[in-house]
GROMACS .gro file of C-alpha atoms in nm:
model
  183
    1MET     CA    1  -1.583   1.317  -0.457
    2SER     CA    2  -1.373   1.290  -0.751
    3ARG     CA    3  -1.099   1.002  -0.774
    4ARG     CA    4  -0.787   1.055  -0.638
    5LEU     CA    5  -0.479   0.851  -0.554
    6THR     CA    6  -0.333   0.930  -0.221
    7LEU     CA    7   0.007   0.774  -0.075
    8VAL     CA    8   0.071   0.760   0.302
    9LEU     CA    9   0.423   0.719   0.392
   10GLY     CA   10   0.615   0.664   0.705
   11GLY     CA   11   0.815   0.460   0.964
   12VAL     CA   12   0.679   0.209   1.178
   13ARG     CA   13   0.397   0.335   1.456
   14ALA     CA   14   0.441   0.680   1.276
   15GLY     CA   15   0.050   0.675   1.255
   16LYS     CA   16   0.015   0.605   0.879
   17SER     CA   17  -0.267   0.370   0.931
   18ARG     CA   18  -0.480   0.581   1.130
   19TYR     CA   19  -0.439   0.861   0.895
   20ALA     CA   20  -0.501   0.645   0.606
   21GLN     CA   21  -0.847   0.523   0.778
   22GLU     CA   22  -0.959   0.893   0.856
   23LEU     CA   23  -0.925   0.968   0.474
   24ALA     CA   24  -1.111   0.705   0.410
   25GLY     CA   25  -1.382   0.780   0.665
   26ASP     CA   26  -1.536   1.041   0.428
   27GLY     CA   27  -1.506   0.791   0.119
   28GLY     CA   28  -1.854   0.618   0.110
   29ARG     CA   29  -1.814   0.263   0.033
   30VAL     CA   30  -1.482   0.165   0.139
   31LEU     CA   31  -1.280  -0.182   0.073
   32PHE     CA   32  -1.008  -0.226   0.276
   33VAL     CA   33  -0.711  -0.411   0.157
   34ALA     CA   34  -0.516  -0.627   0.411
   35THR     CA   35  -0.147  -0.773   0.235
   36ALA     CA   36  -0.054  -0.903   0.610
   37GLU     CA   37  -0.031  -1.259   0.697
   38PRO     CA   38  -0.030  -1.419   1.027
   39GLY     CA   39   0.333  -1.587   1.060
   40ASP     CA   40   0.342  -1.561   1.460
   41GLU     CA   41   0.139  -1.486   1.747
   42GLU     CA   42   0.253  -1.143   1.764
   43MET     CA   43   0.170  -1.059   1.425
   44ALA     CA   44  -0.183  -1.238   1.445
   45ALA     CA   45  -0.257  -1.013   1.751
   46ARG     CA   46  -0.142  -0.707   1.531
   47ILE     CA   47  -0.377  -0.799   1.248
   48ALA     CA   48  -0.672  -0.856   1.515
   49ALA     CA   49  -0.640  -0.520   1.639
   50HIS     CA   50  -0.603  -0.359   1.291
   51ARG     CA   51  -0.941  -0.558   1.205
   52ALA     CA   52  -1.122  -0.433   1.533
   53GLU     CA   53  -1.009  -0.063   1.469
   54ARG     CA   54  -1.180  -0.053   1.127
   55PRO     CA   55  -1.562   0.041   1.090
   56ALA     CA   56  -1.796  -0.243   1.074
   57THR     CA   57  -1.938  -0.104   0.742
   58TRP     CA   58  -1.629  -0.167   0.561
   59SER     CA   59  -1.577  -0.430   0.328
   60THR     CA   60  -1.241  -0.622   0.400
   61LEU     CA   61  -1.055  -0.790   0.129
   62GLU     CA   62  -0.691  -1.016   0.267
   63GLU     CA   63  -0.480  -1.073   0.016
   64PRO     CA   64  -0.119  -1.132   0.092
   65ILE     CA   65  -0.005  -1.167  -0.316
   66ASP     CA   66  -0.187  -1.110  -0.611
   67LEU     CA   67  -0.372  -0.775  -0.583
   68VAL     CA   68  -0.469  -0.732  -0.915
   69THR     CA   69  -0.649  -1.056  -0.977
   70ALA     CA   70  -0.857  -1.024  -0.640
   71LEU     CA   71  -0.942  -0.650  -0.658
   72THR     CA   72  -0.999  -0.612  -1.031
   73PRO     CA   73  -1.370  -0.758  -0.996
   74LEU     CA   74  -1.439  -0.602  -0.656
   75VAL     CA   75  -1.309  -0.225  -0.719
   76PRO     CA   76  -1.622  -0.110  -0.934
   77ASP     CA   77  -1.845  -0.188  -0.638
   78PHE     CA   78  -1.651   0.089  -0.403
   79ASP     CA   79  -1.593   0.451  -0.361
   80THR     CA   80  -1.253   0.411  -0.154
   81VAL     CA   81  -0.987   0.132  -0.216
   82LEU     CA   82  -0.772   0.148   0.098
   83ILE     CA   83  -0.421  -0.085   0.097
   84ASP     CA   84  -0.261  -0.111   0.404
   85CYS     CA   85   0.030  -0.181   0.344
   86LEU     CA   86   0.276  -0.213   0.006
   87THR     CA   87   0.549  -0.283   0.247
   88LEU     CA   88   0.429  -0.590   0.357
   89TRP     CA   89   0.312  -0.688   0.014
   90VAL     CA   90   0.633  -0.639  -0.146
   91SER     CA   91   0.808  -0.870   0.153
   92ASN     CA   92   0.575  -1.129   0.046
   93LEU     CA   93   0.661  -1.102  -0.287
   94LEU     CA   94   1.010  -1.112  -0.201
   95LEU     CA   95   0.944  -1.395  -0.013
   96GLN     CA   96   0.735  -1.589  -0.234
   97ASP     CA   97   1.057  -1.628  -0.478
   98PRO     CA   98   1.311  -1.781  -0.208
   99ASP     CA   99   1.631  -1.747  -0.485
  100ARG     CA  100   1.518  -1.424  -0.565
  101GLU     CA  101   1.568  -1.463  -0.956
  102GLY     CA  102   1.386  -1.152  -1.140
  103THR     CA  103   1.263  -1.094  -0.817
  104PRO     CA  104   1.299  -0.673  -0.835
  105ALA     CA  105   1.151  -0.682  -1.198
  106HIS     CA  106   0.860  -0.899  -1.128
  107ILE     CA  107   0.793  -0.675  -0.790
  108GLN     CA  108   0.807  -0.368  -1.036
  109THR     CA  109   0.569  -0.516  -1.288
  110GLN     CA  110   0.309  -0.622  -1.013
  111ALA     CA  111   0.326  -0.263  -0.888
  112ARG     CA  112   0.266  -0.083  -1.226
  113ARG     CA  113  -0.016  -0.378  -1.289
  114LEU     CA  114  -0.137  -0.225  -0.945
  115ILE     CA  115  -0.124   0.153  -1.033
  116ASP     CA  116  -0.274   0.068  -1.408
  117LEU     CA  117  -0.580  -0.134  -1.241
  118TYR     CA  118  -0.630   0.240  -1.016
  119GLU     CA  119  -0.591   0.478  -1.350
  120ARG     CA  120  -0.838   0.215  -1.526
  121SER     CA  121  -1.097   0.294  -1.226
  122ASP     CA  122  -1.304   0.567  -1.114
  123VAL     CA  123  -1.260   0.494  -0.774
  124SER     CA  124  -1.026   0.667  -0.518
  125TRP     CA  125  -0.758   0.466  -0.360
  126ILE     CA  126  -0.553   0.555  -0.046
  127VAL     CA  127  -0.218   0.321  -0.041
  128VAL     CA  128  -0.012   0.310   0.261
  129SER     CA  129   0.364   0.213   0.284
  130ASN     CA  130   0.665   0.233   0.512
  131GLU     CA  131   0.938   0.472   0.394
  132VAL     CA  132   1.258   0.259   0.430
  133GLY     CA  133   1.510   0.521   0.276
  134LEU     CA  134   1.577   0.689   0.602
  135GLY     CA  135   1.708   0.435   0.804
  136VAL     CA  136   2.067   0.243   0.804
  137ILE     CA  137   2.142   0.007   0.478
  138PRO     CA  138   2.060  -0.397   0.596
  139THR     CA  139   2.343  -0.567   0.621
  140THR     CA  140   2.188  -0.884   0.477
  141ARG     CA  141   2.115  -0.945   0.051
  142LEU     CA  142   1.776  -1.017   0.154
  143GLY     CA  143   1.737  -0.664   0.350
  144ARG     CA  144   1.894  -0.470   0.060
  145ASP     CA  145   1.685  -0.656  -0.209
  146PHE     CA  146   1.366  -0.545   0.018
  147ALA     CA  147   1.458  -0.195   0.100
  148ASP     CA  148   1.553  -0.114  -0.272
  149GLY     CA  149   1.219  -0.305  -0.433
  150LEU     CA  150   1.032  -0.129  -0.161
  151GLY     CA  151   1.166   0.223  -0.215
  152ARG     CA  152   1.120   0.149  -0.607
  153VAL     CA  153   0.778   0.062  -0.543
  154ASN     CA  154   0.741   0.362  -0.314
  155GLN     CA  155   0.867   0.592  -0.621
  156GLN     CA  156   0.625   0.434  -0.866
  157PHE     CA  157   0.342   0.535  -0.659
  158ALA     CA  158   0.470   0.891  -0.531
  159ALA     CA  159   0.462   0.950  -0.947
  160ALA     CA  160   0.144   0.863  -0.973
  161ALA     CA  161  -0.036   0.991  -0.718
  162ASP     CA  162  -0.215   1.296  -0.617
  163ASP     CA  163  -0.126   1.333  -0.300
  164VAL     CA  164   0.162   1.202  -0.092
  165VAL     CA  165   0.174   1.233   0.267
  166VAL     CA  166   0.482   1.147   0.485
  167MET     CA  167   0.355   1.069   0.886
  168PHE     CA  168   0.582   1.169   1.121
  169ALA     CA  169   0.513   1.117   1.498
  170GLY     CA  170   0.159   1.092   1.429
  171LEU     CA  171   0.151   1.401   1.196
  172PRO     CA  172   0.109   1.427   0.826
  173VAL     CA  173   0.360   1.646   0.642
  174ASN     CA  174   0.214   1.676   0.276
  175LEU     CA  175   0.482   1.616  -0.024
  176LYS     CA  176   0.282   1.644  -0.284
  177THR     CA  177  -0.051   1.806  -0.395
  178PRO     CA  178  -0.137   1.936  -0.720
  179GLY     CA  179  -0.211   2.288  -0.758
  180PRO     CA  180  -0.453   2.496  -0.965
  181GLN     CA  181  -0.269   2.387  -1.306
  182GLY     CA  182  -0.226   2.028  -1.186
  183ARG     CA  183   0.066   1.899  -1.066
   0.00000   0.00000   0.00000
């Protein structure tokens, strides 16, 4: 299997995680990277359900913020890295800086570092993220900062990706696949 970066986008409960796991199922040794933190009982239940859905043969890394540092020593030991998801990762980065001073630039830098790690590796990556650009404009500054930050991160990953798929009602729609002569 040749190295590929696949970005899987979609709304809430659109089937992103299921689709990404199906893609990774053919990926040999899989490292699942979880960015969620159990902030309340409902989120803890969601995390437990996601854990139960993953194959027992996969390795799991739970890292909410510093993906590059955590992934760097591990990536060479795997054939596929599945990150689920950029949405919570961007949220975690945003909430890490309560005054949000310099956060947009910091988030962009962290996303670039993550893409650079992929580009230095020989491993396929599948990255899941929510598409937040189809909804209403948030009424709070924090909400707008989140939507702006995630939108920019999604654009960075889409530009670097070999394949971009958006999920609608459980159905994948291919937005980007290289043709015979590349992108």
